Short mmCIF file of C-alpha atoms and ligand atoms in Angstrom, two decimals:
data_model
loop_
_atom_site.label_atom_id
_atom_site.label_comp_id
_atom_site.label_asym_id
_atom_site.label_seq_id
_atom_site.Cartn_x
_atom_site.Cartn_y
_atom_site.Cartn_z
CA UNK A 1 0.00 0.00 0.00
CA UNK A 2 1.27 3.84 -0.76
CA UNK A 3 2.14 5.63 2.37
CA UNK A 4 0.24 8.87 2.91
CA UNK A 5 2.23 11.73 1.19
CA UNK A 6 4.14 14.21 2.86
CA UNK A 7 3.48 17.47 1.53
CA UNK A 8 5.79 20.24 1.13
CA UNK A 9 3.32 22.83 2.69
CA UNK A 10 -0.18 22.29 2.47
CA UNK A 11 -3.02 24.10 4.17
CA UNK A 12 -3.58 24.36 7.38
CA UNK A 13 -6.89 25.18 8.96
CA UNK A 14 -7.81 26.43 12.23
CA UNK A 15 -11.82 25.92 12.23
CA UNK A 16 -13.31 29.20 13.00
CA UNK A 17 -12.77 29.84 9.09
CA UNK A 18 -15.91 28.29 8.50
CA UNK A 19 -17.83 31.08 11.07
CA UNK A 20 -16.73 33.98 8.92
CA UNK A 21 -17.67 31.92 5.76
CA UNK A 22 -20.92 31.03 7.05
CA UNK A 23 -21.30 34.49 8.65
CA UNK A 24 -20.71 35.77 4.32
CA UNK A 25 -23.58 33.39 3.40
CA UNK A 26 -25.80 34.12 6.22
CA UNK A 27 -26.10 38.13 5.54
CA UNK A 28 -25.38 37.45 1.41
CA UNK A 29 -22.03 39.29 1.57
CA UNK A 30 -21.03 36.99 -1.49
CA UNK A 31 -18.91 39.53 -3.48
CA UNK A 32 -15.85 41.56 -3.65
CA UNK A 33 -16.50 43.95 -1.21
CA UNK A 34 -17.89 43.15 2.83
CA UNK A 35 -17.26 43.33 6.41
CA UNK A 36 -14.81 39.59 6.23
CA UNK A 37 -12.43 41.60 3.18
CA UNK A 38 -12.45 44.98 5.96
CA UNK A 39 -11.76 42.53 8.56
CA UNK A 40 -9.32 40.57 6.93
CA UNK A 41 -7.43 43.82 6.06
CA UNK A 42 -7.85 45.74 9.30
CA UNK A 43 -6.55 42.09 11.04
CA UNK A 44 -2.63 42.15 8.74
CA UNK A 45 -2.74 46.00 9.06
CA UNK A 46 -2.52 45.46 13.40
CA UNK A 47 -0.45 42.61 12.79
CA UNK A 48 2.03 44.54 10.54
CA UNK A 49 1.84 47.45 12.89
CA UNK A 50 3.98 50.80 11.43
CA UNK A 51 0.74 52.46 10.55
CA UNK A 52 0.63 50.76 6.71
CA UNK A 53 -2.67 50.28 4.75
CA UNK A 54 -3.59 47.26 3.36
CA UNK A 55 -5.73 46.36 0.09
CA UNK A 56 -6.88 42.66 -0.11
CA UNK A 57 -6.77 41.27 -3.72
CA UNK A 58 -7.39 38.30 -5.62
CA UNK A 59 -3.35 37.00 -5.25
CA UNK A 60 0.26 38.32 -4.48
CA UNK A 61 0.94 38.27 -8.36
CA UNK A 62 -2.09 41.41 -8.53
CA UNK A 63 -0.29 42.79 -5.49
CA UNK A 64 2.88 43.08 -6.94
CA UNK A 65 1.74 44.44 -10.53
CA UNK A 66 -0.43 46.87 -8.67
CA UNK A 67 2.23 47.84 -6.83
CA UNK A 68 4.78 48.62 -9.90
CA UNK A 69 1.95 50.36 -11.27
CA UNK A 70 2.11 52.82 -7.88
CA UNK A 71 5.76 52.60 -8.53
CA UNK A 72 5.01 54.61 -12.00
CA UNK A 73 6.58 51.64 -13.92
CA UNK A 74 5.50 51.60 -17.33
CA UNK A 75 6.77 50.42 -20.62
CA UNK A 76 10.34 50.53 -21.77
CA UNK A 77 11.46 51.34 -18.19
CA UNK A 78 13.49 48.97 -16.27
CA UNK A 79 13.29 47.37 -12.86
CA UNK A 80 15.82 45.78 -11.33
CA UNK A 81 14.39 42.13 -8.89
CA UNK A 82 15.97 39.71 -7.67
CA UNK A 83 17.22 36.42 -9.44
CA UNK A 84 16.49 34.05 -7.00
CA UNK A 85 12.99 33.80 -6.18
CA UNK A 86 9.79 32.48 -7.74
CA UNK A 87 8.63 33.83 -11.10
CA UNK A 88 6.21 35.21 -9.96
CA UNK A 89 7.84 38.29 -8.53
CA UNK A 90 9.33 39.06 -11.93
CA UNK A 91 6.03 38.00 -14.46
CA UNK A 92 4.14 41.14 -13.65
CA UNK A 93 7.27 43.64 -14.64
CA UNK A 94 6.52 42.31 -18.42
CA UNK A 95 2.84 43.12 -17.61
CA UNK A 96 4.04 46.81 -17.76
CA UNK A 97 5.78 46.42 -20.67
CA UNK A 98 9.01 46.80 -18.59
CA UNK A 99 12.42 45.17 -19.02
CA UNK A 100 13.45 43.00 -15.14
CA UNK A 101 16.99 43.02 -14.35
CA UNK A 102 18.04 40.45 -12.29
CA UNK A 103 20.31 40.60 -9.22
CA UNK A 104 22.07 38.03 -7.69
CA UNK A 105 22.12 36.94 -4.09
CA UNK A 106 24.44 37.59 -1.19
CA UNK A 107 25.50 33.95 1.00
CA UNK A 108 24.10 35.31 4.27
CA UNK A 109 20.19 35.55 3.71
CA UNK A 110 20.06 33.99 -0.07
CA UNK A 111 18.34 36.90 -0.48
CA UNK A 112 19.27 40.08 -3.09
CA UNK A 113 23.09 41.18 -2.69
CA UNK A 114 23.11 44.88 -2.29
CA UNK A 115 26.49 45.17 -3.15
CA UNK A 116 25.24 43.46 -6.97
CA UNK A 117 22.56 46.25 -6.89
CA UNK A 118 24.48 49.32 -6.06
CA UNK A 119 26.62 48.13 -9.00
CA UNK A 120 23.68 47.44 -11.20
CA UNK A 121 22.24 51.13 -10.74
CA UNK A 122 25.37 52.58 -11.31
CA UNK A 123 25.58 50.95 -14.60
CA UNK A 124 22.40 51.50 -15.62
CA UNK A 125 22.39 54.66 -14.94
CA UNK A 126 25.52 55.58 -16.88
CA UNK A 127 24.01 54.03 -19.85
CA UNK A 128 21.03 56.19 -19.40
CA UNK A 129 18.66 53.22 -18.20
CA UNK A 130 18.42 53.98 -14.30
CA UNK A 131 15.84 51.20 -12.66
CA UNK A 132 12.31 52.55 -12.04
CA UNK A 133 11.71 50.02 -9.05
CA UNK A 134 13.31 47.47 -6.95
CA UNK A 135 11.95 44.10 -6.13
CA UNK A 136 13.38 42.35 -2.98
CA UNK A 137 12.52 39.38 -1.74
CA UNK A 138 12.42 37.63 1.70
CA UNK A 139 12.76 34.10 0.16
CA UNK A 140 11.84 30.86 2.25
CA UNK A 141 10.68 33.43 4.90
CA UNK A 142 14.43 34.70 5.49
CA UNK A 143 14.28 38.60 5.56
CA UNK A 144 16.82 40.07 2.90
CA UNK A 145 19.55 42.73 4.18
CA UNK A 146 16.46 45.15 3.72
CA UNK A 147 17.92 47.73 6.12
CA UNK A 148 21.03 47.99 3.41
CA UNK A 149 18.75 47.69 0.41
CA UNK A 150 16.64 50.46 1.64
CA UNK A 151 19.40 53.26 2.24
CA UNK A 152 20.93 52.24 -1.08
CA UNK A 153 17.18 52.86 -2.90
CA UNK A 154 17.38 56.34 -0.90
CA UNK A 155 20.33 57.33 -2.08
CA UNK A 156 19.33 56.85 -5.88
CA UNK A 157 16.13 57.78 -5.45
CA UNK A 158 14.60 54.54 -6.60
CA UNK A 159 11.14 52.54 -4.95
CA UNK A 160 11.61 49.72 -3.13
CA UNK A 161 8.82 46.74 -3.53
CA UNK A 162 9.18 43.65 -0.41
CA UNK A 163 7.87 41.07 -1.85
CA UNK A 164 6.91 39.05 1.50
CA UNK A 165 4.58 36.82 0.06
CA UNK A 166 6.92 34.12 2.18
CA UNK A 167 7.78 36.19 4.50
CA UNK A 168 4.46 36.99 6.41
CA UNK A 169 5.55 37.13 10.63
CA UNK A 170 8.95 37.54 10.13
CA UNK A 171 11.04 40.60 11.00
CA UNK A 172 14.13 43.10 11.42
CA UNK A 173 15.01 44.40 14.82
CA UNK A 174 11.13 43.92 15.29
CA UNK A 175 9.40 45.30 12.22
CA UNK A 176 7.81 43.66 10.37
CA UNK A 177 9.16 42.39 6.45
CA UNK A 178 6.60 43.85 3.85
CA UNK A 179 6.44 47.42 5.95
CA UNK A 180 10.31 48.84 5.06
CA UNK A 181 9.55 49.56 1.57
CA UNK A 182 7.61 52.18 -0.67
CA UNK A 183 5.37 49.02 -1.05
CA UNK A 184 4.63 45.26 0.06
CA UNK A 185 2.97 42.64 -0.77
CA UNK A 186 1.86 38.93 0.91
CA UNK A 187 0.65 35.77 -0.85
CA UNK A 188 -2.44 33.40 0.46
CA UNK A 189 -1.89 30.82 -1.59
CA UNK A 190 -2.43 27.34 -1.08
CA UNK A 191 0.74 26.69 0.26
CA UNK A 192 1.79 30.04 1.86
CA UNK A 193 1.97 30.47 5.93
CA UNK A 194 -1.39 30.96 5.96
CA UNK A 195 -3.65 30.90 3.35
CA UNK A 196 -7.74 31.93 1.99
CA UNK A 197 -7.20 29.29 -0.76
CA UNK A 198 -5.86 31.92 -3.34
CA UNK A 199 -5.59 35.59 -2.41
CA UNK A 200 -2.91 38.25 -1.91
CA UNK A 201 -2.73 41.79 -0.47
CA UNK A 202 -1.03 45.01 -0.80
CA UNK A 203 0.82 47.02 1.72
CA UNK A 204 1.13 50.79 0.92
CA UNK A 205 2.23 53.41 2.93
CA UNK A 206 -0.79 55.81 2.69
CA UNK A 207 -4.71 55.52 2.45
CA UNK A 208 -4.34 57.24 -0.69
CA UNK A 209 -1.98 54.53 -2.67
CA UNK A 210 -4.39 51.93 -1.11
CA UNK A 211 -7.33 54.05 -2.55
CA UNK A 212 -5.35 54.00 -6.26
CA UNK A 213 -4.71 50.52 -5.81
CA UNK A 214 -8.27 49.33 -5.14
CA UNK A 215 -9.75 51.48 -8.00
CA UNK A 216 -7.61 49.75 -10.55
CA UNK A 217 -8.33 46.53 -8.55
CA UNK A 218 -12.20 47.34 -9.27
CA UNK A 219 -11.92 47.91 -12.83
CA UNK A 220 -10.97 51.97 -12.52
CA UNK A 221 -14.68 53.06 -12.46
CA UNK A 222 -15.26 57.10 -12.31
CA UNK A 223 -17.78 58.64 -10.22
CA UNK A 224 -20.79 58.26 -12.26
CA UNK A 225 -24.45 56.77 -12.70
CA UNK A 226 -23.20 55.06 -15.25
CA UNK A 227 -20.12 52.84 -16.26
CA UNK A 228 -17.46 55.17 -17.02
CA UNK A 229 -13.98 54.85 -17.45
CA UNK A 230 -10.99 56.54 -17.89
CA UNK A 231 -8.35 54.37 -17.07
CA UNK A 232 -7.61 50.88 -17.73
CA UNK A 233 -8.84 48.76 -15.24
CA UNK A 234 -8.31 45.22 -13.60
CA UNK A 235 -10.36 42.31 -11.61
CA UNK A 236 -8.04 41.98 -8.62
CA UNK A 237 -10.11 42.21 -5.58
CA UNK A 238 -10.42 39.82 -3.10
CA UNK A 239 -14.07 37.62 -2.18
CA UNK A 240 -15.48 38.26 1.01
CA UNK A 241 -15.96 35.02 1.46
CA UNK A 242 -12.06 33.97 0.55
CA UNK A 243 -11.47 36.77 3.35
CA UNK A 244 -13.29 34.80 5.99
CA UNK A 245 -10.89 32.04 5.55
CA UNK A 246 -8.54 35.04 6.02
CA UNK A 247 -9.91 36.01 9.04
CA UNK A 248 -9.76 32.74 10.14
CA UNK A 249 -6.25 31.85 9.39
CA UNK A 250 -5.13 35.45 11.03
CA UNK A 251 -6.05 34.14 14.28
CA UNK A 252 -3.62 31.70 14.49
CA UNK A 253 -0.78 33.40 12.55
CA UNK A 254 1.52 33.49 15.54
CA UNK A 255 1.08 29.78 16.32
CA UNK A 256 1.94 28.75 13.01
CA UNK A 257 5.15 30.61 12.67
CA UNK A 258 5.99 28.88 16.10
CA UNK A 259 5.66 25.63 14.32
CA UNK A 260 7.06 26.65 11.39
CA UNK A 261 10.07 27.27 13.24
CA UNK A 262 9.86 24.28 15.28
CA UNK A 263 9.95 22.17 11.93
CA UNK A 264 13.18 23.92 11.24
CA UNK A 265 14.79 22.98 15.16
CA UNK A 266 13.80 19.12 13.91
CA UNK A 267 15.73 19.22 10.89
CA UNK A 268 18.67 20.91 12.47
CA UNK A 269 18.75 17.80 15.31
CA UNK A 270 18.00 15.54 12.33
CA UNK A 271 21.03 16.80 10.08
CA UNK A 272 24.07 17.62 13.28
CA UNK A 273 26.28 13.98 12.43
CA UNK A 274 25.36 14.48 8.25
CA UNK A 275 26.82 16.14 5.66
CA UNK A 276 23.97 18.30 5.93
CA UNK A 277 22.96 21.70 6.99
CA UNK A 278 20.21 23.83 8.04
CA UNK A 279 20.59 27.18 5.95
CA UNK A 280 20.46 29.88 5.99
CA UNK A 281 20.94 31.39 9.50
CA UNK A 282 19.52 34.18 11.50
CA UNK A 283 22.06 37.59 10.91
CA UNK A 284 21.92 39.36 14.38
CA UNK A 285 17.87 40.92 15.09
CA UNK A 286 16.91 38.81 11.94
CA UNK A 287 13.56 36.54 12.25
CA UNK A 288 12.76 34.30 9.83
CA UNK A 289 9.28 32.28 9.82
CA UNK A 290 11.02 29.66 8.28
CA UNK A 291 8.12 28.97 5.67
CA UNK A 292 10.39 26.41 3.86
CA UNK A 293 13.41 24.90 6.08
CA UNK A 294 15.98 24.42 3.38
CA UNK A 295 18.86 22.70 3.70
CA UNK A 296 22.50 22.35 1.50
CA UNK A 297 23.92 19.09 0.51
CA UNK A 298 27.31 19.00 -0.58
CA UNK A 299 26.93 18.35 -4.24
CA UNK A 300 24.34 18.16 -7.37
CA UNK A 301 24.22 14.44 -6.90
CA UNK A 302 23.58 13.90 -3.47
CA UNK A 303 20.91 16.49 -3.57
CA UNK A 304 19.33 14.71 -6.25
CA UNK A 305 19.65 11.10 -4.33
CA UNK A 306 18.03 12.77 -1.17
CA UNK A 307 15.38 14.08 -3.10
CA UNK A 308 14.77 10.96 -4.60
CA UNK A 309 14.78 8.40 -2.19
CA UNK A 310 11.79 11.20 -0.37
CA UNK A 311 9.83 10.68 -3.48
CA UNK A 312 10.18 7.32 -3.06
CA UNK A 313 8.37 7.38 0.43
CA UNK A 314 5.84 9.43 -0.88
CA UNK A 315 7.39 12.67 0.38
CA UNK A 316 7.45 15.89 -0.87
CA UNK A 317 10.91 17.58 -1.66
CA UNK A 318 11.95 20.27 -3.55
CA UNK A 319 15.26 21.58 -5.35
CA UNK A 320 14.83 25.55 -4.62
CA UNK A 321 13.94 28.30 -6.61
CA UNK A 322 15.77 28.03 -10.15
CA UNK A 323 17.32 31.55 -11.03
CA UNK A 324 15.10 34.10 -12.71
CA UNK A 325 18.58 34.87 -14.76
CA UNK A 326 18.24 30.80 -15.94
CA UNK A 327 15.13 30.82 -17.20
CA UNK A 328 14.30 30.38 -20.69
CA UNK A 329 11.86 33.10 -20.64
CA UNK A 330 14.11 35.59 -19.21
CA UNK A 331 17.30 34.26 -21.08
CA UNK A 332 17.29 37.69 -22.77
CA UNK A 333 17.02 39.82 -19.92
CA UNK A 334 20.28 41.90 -18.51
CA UNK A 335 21.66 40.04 -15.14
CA UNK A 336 24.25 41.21 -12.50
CA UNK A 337 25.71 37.77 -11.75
CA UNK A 338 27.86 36.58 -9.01
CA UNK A 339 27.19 32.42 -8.88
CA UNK A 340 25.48 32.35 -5.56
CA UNK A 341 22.10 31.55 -6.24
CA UNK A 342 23.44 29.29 -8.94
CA UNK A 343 25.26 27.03 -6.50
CA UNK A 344 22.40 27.12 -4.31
CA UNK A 345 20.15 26.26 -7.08
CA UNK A 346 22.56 22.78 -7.30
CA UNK A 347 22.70 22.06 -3.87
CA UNK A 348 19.71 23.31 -2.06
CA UNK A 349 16.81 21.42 -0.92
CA UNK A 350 13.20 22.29 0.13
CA UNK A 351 11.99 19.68 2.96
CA UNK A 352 8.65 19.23 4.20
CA UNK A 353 8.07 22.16 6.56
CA UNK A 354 4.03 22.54 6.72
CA UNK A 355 2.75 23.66 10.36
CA UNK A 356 0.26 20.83 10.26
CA UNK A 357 3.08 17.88 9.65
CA UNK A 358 2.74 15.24 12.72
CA UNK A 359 4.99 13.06 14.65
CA UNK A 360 4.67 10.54 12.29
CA UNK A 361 5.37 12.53 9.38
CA UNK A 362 8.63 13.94 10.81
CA UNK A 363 9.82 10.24 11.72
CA UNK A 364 9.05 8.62 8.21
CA UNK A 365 11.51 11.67 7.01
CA UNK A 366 13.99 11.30 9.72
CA UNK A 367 14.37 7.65 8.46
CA UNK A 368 15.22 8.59 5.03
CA UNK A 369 17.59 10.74 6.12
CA UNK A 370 19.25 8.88 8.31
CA UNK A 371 19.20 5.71 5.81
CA UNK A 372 20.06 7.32 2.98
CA UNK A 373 23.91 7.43 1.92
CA UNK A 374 24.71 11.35 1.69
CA UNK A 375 28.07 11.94 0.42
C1 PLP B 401 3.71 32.77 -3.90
C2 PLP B 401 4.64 33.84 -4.30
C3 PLP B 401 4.21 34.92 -5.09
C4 PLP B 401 2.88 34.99 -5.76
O1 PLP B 401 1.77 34.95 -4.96
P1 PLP B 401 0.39 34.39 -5.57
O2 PLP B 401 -0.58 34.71 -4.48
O3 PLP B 401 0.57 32.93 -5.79
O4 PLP B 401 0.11 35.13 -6.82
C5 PLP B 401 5.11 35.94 -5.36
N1 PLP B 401 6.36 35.90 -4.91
C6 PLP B 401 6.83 34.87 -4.18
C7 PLP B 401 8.24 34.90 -3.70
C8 PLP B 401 5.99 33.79 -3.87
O5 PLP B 401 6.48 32.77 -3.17
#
């Protein structure tokens, strides 16, 4: 018989999402727009704290083109993002008409080196192509060397986007990741921290950007009787009844980030006499949520016999994020390159890390592990 699968990170449900989904039905708030979508957003905005504004929408991909659009990015302009992260923080740059540049990662956080991106602005600049926006990243849950990022944005004038759709509960000498820059954004998808199914949101700054974003996010409809327009317009907003599983899920945010992290203390125990490791680590007053625990191997090969003999078991592994700068759809796209996220890309490994795995999950993986031959 096949043993139960493992999952990588699947959803994880508290129960009281079903009252605010009922609660939708119940008064016929089945639309974009009701008290569970207010809720939902007034619930991250306390949670995020630093006085930001936040716009629920349909997924972190709307987020983040929404938030380029704030950004003033627009076609033929260039923004510069991060290599090594999920494609999805680079698709909606083309959805400008805009040219991504990617930036390599520094070993400390696997997250965007800001030595690679003073360099890259620099460049740019003298070629007469200086970067509209910057997309960072806070990949696996691991905040980026925002503090760094941020004073090099200031000092070129540039907007910074966090892209914390991993990164929801973790922070910086106590703030927050998703409330440093001009603009945030967070993912609920399916396999995110927490999750309404599918759904996103946007962090701005000021009521007014959340105002912008919500009007393009509703199809950029003028005040009138009628349907009038006089801008183009998108279908981004998220269901009130997706935002009761929202509202659900944001009760329990800090107890899933505890187990999050707790999955990440196993694997550290599991890997201490391997050729294994944990990575990355903490920098001083980092916090990570440790969405993924990820972990290096000490070649291609061995990465790829790990991986396997998990499959085998019916468990869910993962090599991690492949390179924007690798990708055959960006192959033409400019790239400040230093082979960090490359090597990572060969050696890294995504393990199961969901905050719902049991005791009997974690010792089916221990075995394979331990079993396995890792050199
Ligand atoms: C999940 C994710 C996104 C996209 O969020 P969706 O809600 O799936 O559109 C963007 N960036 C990163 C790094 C992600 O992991």
């Amino acid at each position: 018989m096949k043993k139960e699968k493992i999952w990588l990170s699947s959803p994880h449900m508290n129960g009281n999402e079903q009252k605010y989904v009922q609660e939708a039905f119940e008064t016929n708030w089945v639309a974009p727009l009701g008290p569970n979508v207010n809720g939902f957003e007034k619930d991250i905005q306390d949670y995020l704290g630093q006085d930001v504004h936040v716009a629920a929408l349909s997924s972190g991909t709307a987020a983040l083109h929404l938030a380029l659009k704030l950004a003033g990015v627009s076609q033929g302009d260039f923004v510069l993002c991060q290599s090594m992260t999920f494609a999805a923080s680079a698709n909606p740059i083309t959805y400008q008409g805009a040219t991504p540049v990617f930036i390599d990662s520094e070993p400390d956080t696997w997250n965007m080196s800001p030595e690679l991106l003073e360099e890259a602005i620099i460049d740019l600049s003298k070629k007469g192509k200086k970067p509209k926006a910057i997309i960072v990243v806070h990949l696996y849950g691991m905040p980026a060397k925002i503090n760094e990022i941020m004073a090099i944005a200031q000092k070129y004038d540039i907007p910074v986007i966090e892209d914390a759709a991993e990164s929801l509960g973790s922070h910086v000498n106590g703030q927050m990741t998703g409330t440093f820059g001009d603009y945030g954004i967070l993912s609920f998808n399916g396999n995110k921290i927490i999750t309404t199914s599918g759904g996103g949101a946007l962090i701005t700054k000021t009521e007014e950007d959340k105002q912008k974003a919500i009007f393009w996010a509703t199809q950029a409809r003028d005040q009138a009787p009628h349907y009038q327009h006089s801008e183009i317009g998108y279908n981004y907003r998220m269901s009130n009844i997706v935002a009761g599983i929202g509202r659900g899920q944001m009760e329990v945010i800090q107890e899933r980030v505890k187990a999050r992290r707790k999955n990440f203390e196993f694997y550290k125990e599991v890997v201490k006499n391997t050729p294994l490791k944990v990575a990355p680590q903490e920098p001083e007053g980092f916090f990570s949520n440790r969405w993924l625990t990820t972990i290096l191997t000490p070649s291609f090969e061995t990465r790829e016999k790990l991986r396997l003999a998990l499959a085998a078991e019916n468990i869910e592994s993962r090599p991690l994020w492949k390179p924007m700068h690798l990708q055959p759809v960006f192959k033409a796209a400019p790239a400040y390159i230093n082979g960090i996220s490359e090597e990572l890309f060969e050696k890294g490994l995504c393990l199961p890390s969901g905050s719902n795995l049991t005791d009997e999950d974690r010792f089916r993986i221990k075995k394979v592990i331990f079993k396995h031959p890792l050199t």
